[in-house]
Short mmCIF file of C-alpha atoms and ligand atoms in Angstrom, two decimals:
data_model
loop_
_atom_site.label_atom_id
_atom_site.label_comp_id
_atom_site.label_asym_id
_atom_site.label_seq_id
_atom_site.Cartn_x
_atom_site.Cartn_y
_atom_site.Cartn_z
CA MET T 30 0.14 0.13 -0.18
CA THR T 31 1.25 3.31 -1.13
CA ASP T 32 0.30 7.03 -0.26
CA ASP T 33 -0.63 7.39 -3.88
CA THR T 34 -3.18 4.68 -3.64
CA PHE T 35 -4.33 4.83 0.08
CA TYR T 36 -7.70 7.24 -0.28
CA GLY T 37 -9.17 4.57 -2.54
CA SER T 38 -9.44 7.35 -5.23
CA ASP T 39 -6.52 8.77 -7.18
CA TYR T 40 -4.20 10.53 -4.86
CA ALA T 41 -1.83 11.35 -7.34
CA ALA T 42 -4.41 13.15 -9.78
CA LEU T 43 -5.77 15.29 -6.64
CA ARG T 44 -1.89 16.39 -5.71
CA ASP T 45 -1.33 17.30 -9.31
CA PHE T 46 -4.42 19.58 -9.34
CA ASP T 47 -5.11 20.81 -5.83
CA PRO T 48 -1.60 20.31 -4.07
CA GLU T 49 -2.92 22.51 -0.92
CA VAL T 50 -5.72 20.14 -0.37
CA ALA T 51 -3.40 16.81 -1.03
CA ASP T 52 -1.18 18.10 1.48
CA VAL T 53 -3.56 18.32 4.19
CA LEU T 54 -4.72 14.65 3.78
CA LEU T 55 -0.81 13.58 3.77
CA SER T 56 0.07 15.72 6.57
CA GLU T 57 -3.10 14.22 8.75
CA LEU T 58 -1.90 10.98 8.05
CA GLY T 59 1.17 12.09 9.16
CA ARG T 60 -0.30 13.25 12.17
CA ILE T 61 -1.98 10.11 12.81
CA ARG T 62 1.07 8.14 12.44
CA SER T 63 3.39 10.23 14.59
CA GLY T 64 1.38 10.37 17.99
CA LEU T 65 -0.58 8.25 20.42
CA GLN T 66 -4.18 8.87 19.56
CA LEU T 67 -6.08 7.92 22.78
CA ILE T 68 -9.34 10.03 21.88
CA ALA T 69 -12.13 7.63 23.25
CA SER T 70 -14.25 8.44 20.37
CA GLU T 71 -11.98 7.84 17.43
CA ASN T 72 -10.50 4.74 15.82
CA LEU T 73 -8.82 4.04 12.22
CA SER T 74 -10.63 2.67 9.55
CA SER T 75 -9.45 0.21 7.22
CA PRO T 76 -8.20 0.88 3.89
CA GLU T 77 -10.86 -1.17 2.55
CA VAL T 78 -13.69 1.18 4.36
CA LEU T 79 -11.79 4.20 3.03
CA THR T 80 -12.22 3.11 -0.37
CA ALA T 81 -15.76 2.69 -0.34
CA LEU T 82 -16.00 6.23 1.24
CA GLY T 83 -13.78 7.58 -1.72
CA SER T 84 -16.07 5.89 -4.42
CA THR T 85 -18.43 7.17 -6.84
CA LEU T 86 -21.32 6.03 -4.79
CA SER T 87 -20.97 9.91 -3.29
CA ASN T 88 -22.79 10.92 -6.41
CA LYS T 89 -25.86 9.26 -6.41
CA TYR T 90 -29.48 10.45 -4.95
CA ALA T 91 -31.24 8.12 -3.43
CA GLU T 92 -33.72 9.38 -1.45
CA GLY T 93 -36.08 6.67 0.06
CA TYR T 94 -35.24 2.94 0.80
CA PRO T 95 -33.92 -0.03 -1.27
CA GLY T 96 -36.68 -0.79 -3.96
CA ARG T 97 -38.58 2.38 -3.01
CA ARG T 98 -36.48 5.21 -4.14
CA TYR T 99 -37.69 8.83 -5.58
CA TYR T 100 -34.91 8.50 -8.22
CA GLY T 101 -33.95 6.31 -11.09
CA GLY T 102 -30.59 4.54 -11.36
CA CYS T 103 -30.49 3.29 -7.88
CA SER T 104 -29.81 -0.27 -9.07
CA GLU T 105 -26.55 -0.44 -7.68
CA VAL T 106 -26.61 1.76 -4.61
CA ASP T 107 -29.73 -0.28 -3.41
CA LYS T 108 -27.32 -3.59 -3.41
CA ALA T 109 -24.97 -1.58 -1.13
CA GLU T 110 -27.83 -0.67 1.26
CA GLU T 111 -29.45 -4.10 1.32
CA LEU T 112 -25.96 -5.75 1.84
CA ALA T 113 -25.39 -2.81 4.66
CA ILE T 114 -28.93 -3.71 6.24
CA GLU T 115 -28.63 -7.53 6.36
CA ARG T 116 -25.06 -7.45 7.49
CA CYS T 117 -25.96 -5.00 10.40
CA LYS T 118 -29.36 -7.22 11.28
CA THR T 119 -27.13 -10.34 11.36
CA LEU T 120 -24.22 -8.79 13.27
CA PHE T 121 -26.67 -7.37 16.13
CA ASP T 122 -29.18 -9.99 15.80
CA ALA T 123 -31.42 -7.30 15.61
CA GLU T 124 -35.11 -7.32 13.77
CA HIS T 125 -34.89 -4.35 11.82
CA ALA T 126 -32.23 -1.98 10.90
CA ASN T 127 -31.56 1.39 9.32
CA VAL T 128 -28.16 2.22 8.04
CA GLN T 129 -28.86 5.87 6.65
CA ALA T 130 -28.48 8.24 9.64
CA HIS T 131 -26.00 10.72 8.39
CA SER T 132 -24.21 10.64 12.15
CA GLY T 133 -24.82 9.54 15.64
CA ALA T 134 -26.55 12.79 16.36
CA SER T 135 -28.78 12.22 13.35
CA ALA T 136 -29.59 8.68 14.42
CA ASN T 137 -30.78 10.03 18.07
CA GLN T 138 -32.79 12.94 15.85
CA ALA T 139 -34.87 10.20 14.36
CA VAL T 140 -35.66 8.78 17.70
CA TYR T 141 -37.12 12.06 19.22
CA GLY T 142 -38.91 12.16 15.72
CA ALA T 143 -40.45 8.71 15.90
CA PHE T 144 -41.20 8.52 19.75
CA LEU T 145 -41.88 12.14 20.93
CA LYS T 146 -43.63 15.09 20.39
CA PRO T 147 -42.42 18.61 21.15
CA GLY T 148 -42.71 19.15 24.80
CA GLU T 149 -42.59 15.84 25.76
CA LYS T 150 -40.61 14.20 28.42
CA LEU T 151 -37.40 12.35 28.05
CA LEU T 152 -35.29 10.85 30.79
CA ALA T 153 -31.54 10.47 30.28
CA MET T 154 -28.24 10.55 31.55
CA SER T 155 -26.78 14.35 32.37
CA LEU T 156 -23.92 15.38 30.42
CA PRO T 157 -21.61 16.50 33.19
CA HIS T 158 -22.06 12.72 34.80
CA GLY T 159 -21.17 11.09 31.05
CA GLY T 160 -24.29 11.62 28.99
CA HIS T 161 -24.04 13.27 25.46
CA LEU T 162 -25.04 16.67 24.42
CA THR T 163 -28.21 14.97 22.10
CA HIS T 164 -29.59 13.60 25.21
CA GLY T 165 -31.59 16.84 26.18
CA THR T 166 -29.05 19.44 26.80
CA LYS T 167 -30.33 22.96 26.67
CA VAL T 168 -27.95 23.80 23.94
CA SER T 169 -29.00 21.05 21.69
CA PHE T 170 -32.34 20.68 19.58
CA SER T 171 -33.05 17.87 22.51
CA GLY T 172 -33.15 20.17 25.30
CA LYS T 173 -34.58 22.93 23.45
CA TRP T 174 -37.69 20.92 22.06
CA PHE T 175 -38.12 18.16 24.62
CA ASP T 176 -38.70 18.31 28.41
CA ALA T 177 -35.38 16.53 29.26
CA VAL T 178 -34.97 15.06 32.94
CA HIS T 179 -31.69 13.80 33.84
CA TYR T 180 -30.30 10.92 36.09
CA GLY T 181 -26.53 10.90 37.15
CA VAL T 182 -24.14 8.66 38.62
CA HIS T 183 -24.05 7.63 42.48
CA PRO T 184 -21.76 9.46 44.54
CA ASP T 185 -20.28 6.45 46.25
CA THR T 186 -19.73 4.00 43.13
CA GLU T 187 -19.53 6.73 40.73
CA ASP T 188 -21.71 4.45 38.42
CA VAL T 189 -24.97 5.26 37.00
CA ASP T 190 -27.33 5.35 39.74
CA TYR T 191 -30.06 2.92 38.90
CA ASP T 192 -32.08 3.69 41.88
CA GLU T 193 -32.32 7.41 40.90
CA ILE T 194 -33.46 6.05 37.45
CA GLU T 195 -36.11 4.04 38.91
CA ARG T 196 -37.27 7.17 41.36
CA LEU T 197 -37.28 9.90 38.65
CA ALA T 198 -39.22 7.56 36.16
CA LYS T 199 -41.69 6.93 38.71
CA GLU T 200 -41.92 10.36 39.60
CA GLU T 201 -41.69 12.08 36.22
CA ARG T 202 -43.62 9.31 34.05
CA PRO T 203 -41.14 10.30 30.58
CA LYS T 204 -42.21 8.76 27.69
CA LEU T 205 -38.72 7.76 26.45
CA ILE T 206 -35.86 6.57 28.71
CA CYS T 207 -32.38 6.79 27.51
CA ALA T 208 -29.02 4.90 28.55
CA GLY T 209 -25.83 5.35 27.16
CA GLY T 210 -23.39 8.20 27.03
CA SER T 211 -20.06 9.54 26.04
CA ALA T 212 -17.71 9.01 29.43
CA ILE T 213 -19.45 5.71 31.03
CA PRO T 214 -16.49 3.38 31.95
CA ARG T 215 -18.56 0.60 33.29
CA LEU T 216 -21.27 -1.88 31.81
CA ILE T 217 -24.72 -0.60 31.81
CA ASP T 218 -27.51 -2.79 33.37
CA PHE T 219 -29.87 -3.01 30.47
CA GLU T 220 -32.32 -5.36 32.34
CA ARG T 221 -32.85 -3.27 35.24
CA ILE T 222 -33.60 -0.22 32.92
CA ARG T 223 -35.96 -2.17 30.52
CA ALA T 224 -37.94 -3.18 33.77
CA ILE T 225 -38.06 0.39 34.99
CA ALA T 226 -39.29 1.60 31.36
CA ASP T 227 -41.98 -1.33 31.30
CA GLU T 228 -43.28 -0.25 34.92
CA VAL T 229 -43.88 3.28 33.81
CA GLY T 230 -44.73 2.53 30.13
CA ALA T 231 -41.63 4.34 28.52
CA VAL T 232 -39.83 3.57 25.24
CA PHE T 233 -36.29 2.33 26.32
CA TRP T 234 -33.77 3.77 23.80
CA VAL T 235 -30.00 2.78 24.36
CA ASP T 236 -27.58 5.39 22.90
CA ALA T 237 -24.64 2.80 22.30
CA ALA T 238 -22.35 5.14 20.08
CA HIS T 239 -19.34 4.49 22.35
CA PHE T 240 -19.19 1.01 22.96
CA ILE T 241 -21.38 -0.73 20.03
CA GLY T 242 -18.14 -2.04 18.60
CA LEU T 243 -17.61 -4.19 21.94
CA VAL T 244 -21.08 -5.41 21.24
CA ALA T 245 -20.39 -6.42 17.80
CA GLY T 246 -17.07 -8.12 18.88
CA LYS T 247 -19.22 -10.23 21.64
CA ALA T 248 -16.98 -8.76 24.11
CA ILE T 249 -19.66 -7.43 26.03
CA PRO T 250 -23.51 -7.86 26.66
CA SER T 251 -25.58 -6.36 23.98
CA PRO T 252 -28.35 -4.36 24.61
CA VAL T 253 -30.49 -5.26 21.68
CA PRO T 254 -32.59 -7.87 23.07
CA HIS T 255 -33.55 -5.50 25.94
CA ALA T 256 -34.26 -2.01 24.32
CA ASP T 257 -36.83 -0.83 21.82
CA VAL T 258 -33.91 0.85 19.97
CA VAL T 259 -30.47 1.20 19.85
CA THR T 260 -28.83 4.24 18.00
CA PHE T 261 -25.05 4.23 17.45
CA THR T 262 -22.34 5.94 15.44
CA THR T 263 -20.22 3.46 13.40
CA HIS T 264 -16.86 5.39 13.66
CA LYS T 265 -15.84 4.69 17.46
CA VAL T 266 -14.69 1.56 18.43
CA LEU T 267 -17.00 -0.10 15.67
CA ARG T 268 -14.14 1.50 13.15
CA GLY T 269 -16.32 2.02 10.22
CA PRO T 270 -17.02 5.29 8.38
CA ARG T 271 -17.82 8.55 10.32
CA SER T 272 -21.81 7.86 10.53
CA GLY T 273 -24.63 6.45 12.42
CA ALA T 274 -27.13 4.03 12.29
CA LEU T 275 -29.93 2.52 14.37
CA VAL T 276 -31.20 -1.04 15.28
CA CYS T 277 -34.76 -1.82 16.83
CA LYS T 278 -37.61 -4.04 17.36
CA GLU T 279 -39.84 -5.13 14.36
CA GLU T 280 -42.79 -2.97 15.73
CA HIS T 281 -40.89 0.40 15.70
CA ALA T 282 -39.45 0.04 11.98
CA ALA T 283 -41.86 1.99 10.21
CA ALA T 284 -41.97 4.77 12.70
CA LEU T 285 -38.09 4.92 12.89
CA ASP T 286 -37.63 4.60 9.15
CA LYS T 287 -39.85 7.59 8.16
CA ALA T 288 -38.22 9.68 11.15
CA VAL T 289 -34.83 9.11 9.60
CA PHE T 290 -36.24 10.10 6.09
CA PRO T 291 -38.15 12.12 4.99
CA MET T 292 -38.67 13.58 8.79
CA MET T 293 -35.10 14.61 9.53
CA GLN T 294 -32.58 13.66 6.54
CA GLY T 295 -33.02 14.11 2.87
CA GLY T 296 -30.90 11.67 0.51
CA PRO T 297 -28.53 9.19 2.00
CA GLN T 298 -24.79 9.16 1.58
CA MET T 299 -24.67 6.01 -0.30
CA HIS T 300 -20.56 5.67 -0.58
CA THR T 301 -20.98 6.01 3.44
CA ILE T 302 -23.29 3.06 3.38
CA ALA T 303 -21.10 1.20 1.00
CA ALA T 304 -18.32 1.62 3.68
CA LYS T 305 -20.72 0.57 6.52
CA ALA T 306 -21.66 -2.54 4.86
CA VAL T 307 -17.65 -3.16 4.40
CA ASN T 308 -17.34 -2.60 8.07
CA PHE T 309 -20.12 -4.72 9.25
CA LYS T 310 -18.43 -7.53 7.46
CA GLU T 311 -15.13 -6.83 8.98
CA CYS T 312 -17.02 -6.91 12.42
CA ALA T 313 -18.19 -10.25 11.71
CA THR T 314 -14.82 -11.81 11.51
CA PRO T 315 -12.83 -13.74 14.25
CA GLU T 316 -9.99 -11.35 14.11
CA TYR T 317 -12.53 -8.18 14.85
CA ALA T 318 -13.81 -10.33 18.20
CA GLN T 319 -10.43 -10.62 19.38
CA TYR T 320 -9.91 -7.05 18.62
CA ALA T 321 -12.75 -5.98 20.86
CA ARG T 322 -11.83 -8.03 23.69
CA ASP T 323 -8.31 -6.58 23.44
CA VAL T 324 -9.31 -3.08 23.20
CA ILE T 325 -11.03 -3.83 27.08
CA THR T 326 -7.98 -5.75 28.22
CA ASN T 327 -5.75 -2.69 26.79
CA ALA T 328 -8.15 -0.18 28.66
CA GLN T 329 -7.80 -2.20 31.77
CA ALA T 330 -4.03 -2.18 31.77
CA LEU T 331 -4.15 1.50 31.02
CA ALA T 332 -6.25 2.45 33.88
CA SER T 333 -4.01 0.05 36.35
CA GLY T 334 -1.01 1.80 35.04
CA LEU T 335 -2.36 5.30 35.64
CA THR T 336 -3.65 4.21 38.89
CA GLU T 337 -0.12 3.21 39.71
CA HIS T 338 0.90 6.79 39.01
CA GLY T 339 -1.66 8.13 41.61
CA MET T 340 -4.06 9.05 38.81
CA ARG T 341 -7.64 7.76 39.62
CA PRO T 342 -9.81 6.08 36.87
CA THR T 343 -13.37 6.83 38.16
CA THR T 344 -15.31 3.74 39.48
CA GLY T 345 -11.84 2.33 39.96
CA GLY T 346 -11.38 1.02 36.49
CA THR T 347 -13.03 0.23 33.40
CA ASP T 348 -15.07 -2.86 31.79
CA THR T 349 -14.94 -0.86 28.36
CA HIS T 350 -12.53 0.93 25.94
CA LEU T 351 -12.05 3.92 27.96
CA ALA T 352 -11.21 5.17 31.41
CA LEU T 353 -12.40 8.22 32.84
CA VAL T 354 -9.36 9.83 34.96
CA ASP T 355 -9.47 12.07 38.19
CA LEU T 356 -6.22 14.08 37.69
CA GLN T 357 -7.03 16.03 41.15
CA PRO T 358 -5.05 13.79 43.45
CA VAL T 359 -1.80 15.04 41.02
CA GLU T 360 -3.16 18.49 41.21
CA VAL T 361 -3.23 19.24 37.53
CA THR T 362 -6.47 20.28 35.45
CA GLY T 363 -7.81 18.32 32.57
CA LYS T 364 -7.13 21.67 30.43
CA ASP T 365 -3.22 21.70 31.36
CA ALA T 366 -3.05 17.63 30.99
CA GLU T 367 -4.46 17.76 27.54
CA ALA T 368 -2.08 20.66 26.34
CA ARG T 369 1.08 19.00 28.01
CA CYS T 370 0.05 15.92 26.33
CA ASP T 371 -0.63 17.33 22.99
CA ALA T 372 3.04 19.00 23.06
CA ALA T 373 4.29 15.77 23.55
CA GLY T 374 2.32 13.90 20.61
CA ILE T 375 -0.39 12.01 22.96
CA VAL T 376 -3.54 13.05 21.77
CA LEU T 377 -6.27 12.82 24.48
CA ASN T 378 -9.07 15.10 25.73
CA LYS T 379 -10.01 16.77 29.06
CA ASN T 380 -13.14 15.69 30.79
CA ALA T 381 -15.44 16.71 33.71
CA ILE T 382 -15.51 14.13 36.20
CA PRO T 383 -18.72 13.43 38.29
CA ASN T 384 -19.19 16.27 40.26
CA ASP T 385 -16.53 17.88 38.72
CA PRO T 386 -15.48 21.55 41.07
CA GLN T 387 -13.93 22.82 37.68
CA LYS T 388 -15.98 24.61 34.95
CA PRO T 389 -16.29 22.20 31.74
CA GLY T 390 -13.69 24.38 29.98
CA ILE T 391 -10.99 23.47 32.57
CA ALA T 392 -12.37 20.15 34.18
CA SER T 393 -10.60 18.04 36.49
CA GLY T 394 -10.13 14.73 34.43
CA ILE T 395 -9.19 13.44 31.02
CA ARG T 396 -10.72 10.34 29.01
CA VAL T 397 -8.52 7.94 27.51
CA GLY T 398 -9.57 5.35 25.01
CA THR T 399 -7.58 2.21 23.59
CA ALA T 400 -9.63 1.81 20.26
CA CYS T 401 -6.73 3.27 18.07
CA LEU T 402 -3.72 1.92 19.95
CA THR T 403 -5.40 -1.67 19.79
CA THR T 404 -5.87 -1.25 16.06
CA GLN T 405 -2.13 -0.71 15.61
CA GLY T 406 -1.64 -3.74 17.38
CA MET T 407 -0.46 -2.52 20.98
CA GLY T 408 -1.09 -4.70 23.65
CA THR T 409 -0.93 -4.66 27.69
CA GLU T 410 3.06 -4.33 27.77
CA GLN T 411 2.87 -1.02 25.65
CA MET T 412 -0.09 0.24 27.90
CA ALA T 413 2.33 0.23 30.85
CA THR T 414 4.87 2.41 28.84
CA VAL T 415 1.77 4.72 27.51
CA ALA T 416 0.62 5.18 31.37
CA ASP T 417 4.44 6.08 32.12
CA LEU T 418 4.41 8.65 29.19
CA ILE T 419 1.13 10.05 30.31
CA HIS T 420 2.25 10.71 33.55
CA LYS T 421 5.32 12.27 32.84
CA ALA T 422 3.89 14.67 30.46
CA VAL T 423 0.89 15.62 32.63
CA THR T 424 2.93 15.93 35.93
CA GLU T 425 6.23 17.46 34.55
CA GLY T 426 5.33 18.97 31.34
CA ASP T 427 4.69 22.78 30.52
CA GLY T 428 2.87 22.37 27.02
CA ASP T 429 5.87 23.53 25.33
CA PRO T 430 6.57 21.40 22.37
CA ASP T 431 10.42 22.25 22.38
CA GLY T 432 10.91 21.82 26.24
CA THR T 433 12.83 19.12 27.56
CA VAL T 434 9.86 16.60 29.19
CA SER T 435 7.62 17.11 25.86
CA ARG T 436 10.74 16.24 23.63
CA GLU T 437 11.69 13.34 26.08
CA VAL T 438 8.17 11.80 26.07
CA ARG T 439 7.98 12.55 22.35
CA ALA T 440 10.98 10.09 21.94
CA GLY T 441 9.03 7.22 24.07
CA VAL T 442 5.85 8.04 21.57
CA THR T 443 8.04 7.76 18.78
CA GLU T 444 9.75 4.25 19.61
CA LEU T 445 5.93 3.33 20.26
CA VAL T 446 4.57 4.44 16.68
CA GLU T 447 7.61 2.91 14.77
CA ALA T 448 7.27 -0.50 16.50
CA PHE T 449 3.53 -0.40 16.06
CA PRO T 450 2.55 2.10 13.15
CA ALA T 451 -1.00 3.55 12.30
CA TYR T 452 -1.61 2.69 8.60
CA PRO T 453 1.52 0.74 7.91
CA ARG T 454 3.22 1.65 4.48
C1 PLP P 528 -20.35 10.39 19.58
C2 PLP P 528 -21.74 10.29 20.32
C3 PLP P 528 -22.85 10.93 19.67
C4 PLP P 528 -22.71 11.75 18.31
O1 PLP P 528 -22.05 11.14 17.53
P1 PLP P 528 -21.84 12.02 16.10
O2 PLP P 528 -21.74 11.07 15.16
O3 PLP P 528 -20.83 12.82 16.44
O4 PLP P 528 -23.05 12.73 15.73
C5 PLP P 528 -24.24 10.61 20.11
N1 PLP P 528 -23.98 9.87 21.17
C6 PLP P 528 -23.22 9.42 22.13
C7 PLP P 528 -23.52 8.99 23.34
C8 PLP P 528 -21.91 9.95 21.62
O5 PLP P 528 -20.84 9.22 22.22
#
């Protein structure tokens, strides 16, 4: 594989016509290759997925669904969408799949469109405790147009407070209950929330954006048998194209399909749908199942490495691909930690911890995920080294890329990425 053929389409032609954009594509690849990518919502999708994304299917208008389109010429893109739907249903053992959502947020919009009228009530995890913007925050359509009530984590366990969900569900009688979020390191008790939803007659929605890849690899229990609808992104641990999808019970299929199109979206992105089909095929392999297990083992190794350095993973560790790390014990803010790591070639994000005394823009924690490093083939031995490097950058660095500590840490990073390259040549 060479950089010229890497994008599936003709990179050499792009370079000749538009060197400025071609340079961006190549220097971004260089950025990925030269650092440690620890952002928990990112991954490195395969050349095969990228090839489908860079294909002429991007040209096709195909409003509607396979066999029921509003445009001619859909014979070939129909095949791509049918493959994506069938593979998605098989992968998740789901009654129905819709693969047209442009993103995780779009898939979530469809859930609101299918189940709630403006002003109706939703119960979801609060953003500062690990939820998501689209779960009823004031800055999102979901909080502006719907009446959102939020649960959080228990102060002792720092894990989802199921008693609070039950209490709020009974008091507030929401029409929709949402589980899932962006910074939940532990497994979610889907049975428990299903029972609560049944008791109050609510629809049970799981936003599995972060962990669906672990479900696809059968490394953690699936929400699909328990939830009315499961929305997800396809580009996080799952490792597909940047996009979204949903699976649901047959009884909700028509309402959700109508909510995706024509209620929320126009023409589907057929190149992305083809890339989702490729990704679902990848996820059905034994290699991917091993990958999903390794992602968790690595996250646990990284969390315990950080613990040894006095950095505290909330809930004491992780069952998934991510750890949320409280930096108060080492007296560094999330903002400073992010900048110090960035200067040393370690890419991660600051993150609020439950009951964070700092403002969200500062935050007391960082969030780290192992999806990318595991794709690169790193294992638990490397995770110990990564923990050492993070600790050194966070506690000794000053955010100056040319500073001594940044340079020392970057040397360690370079050693790792040379042994475990992203997108090997
Ligand atoms: C990432 C994420 C989303 C949004 O996905 P986008 O593709 O960025 O729109 C929604 N919900 C959760 C829980 C997420 O983690």
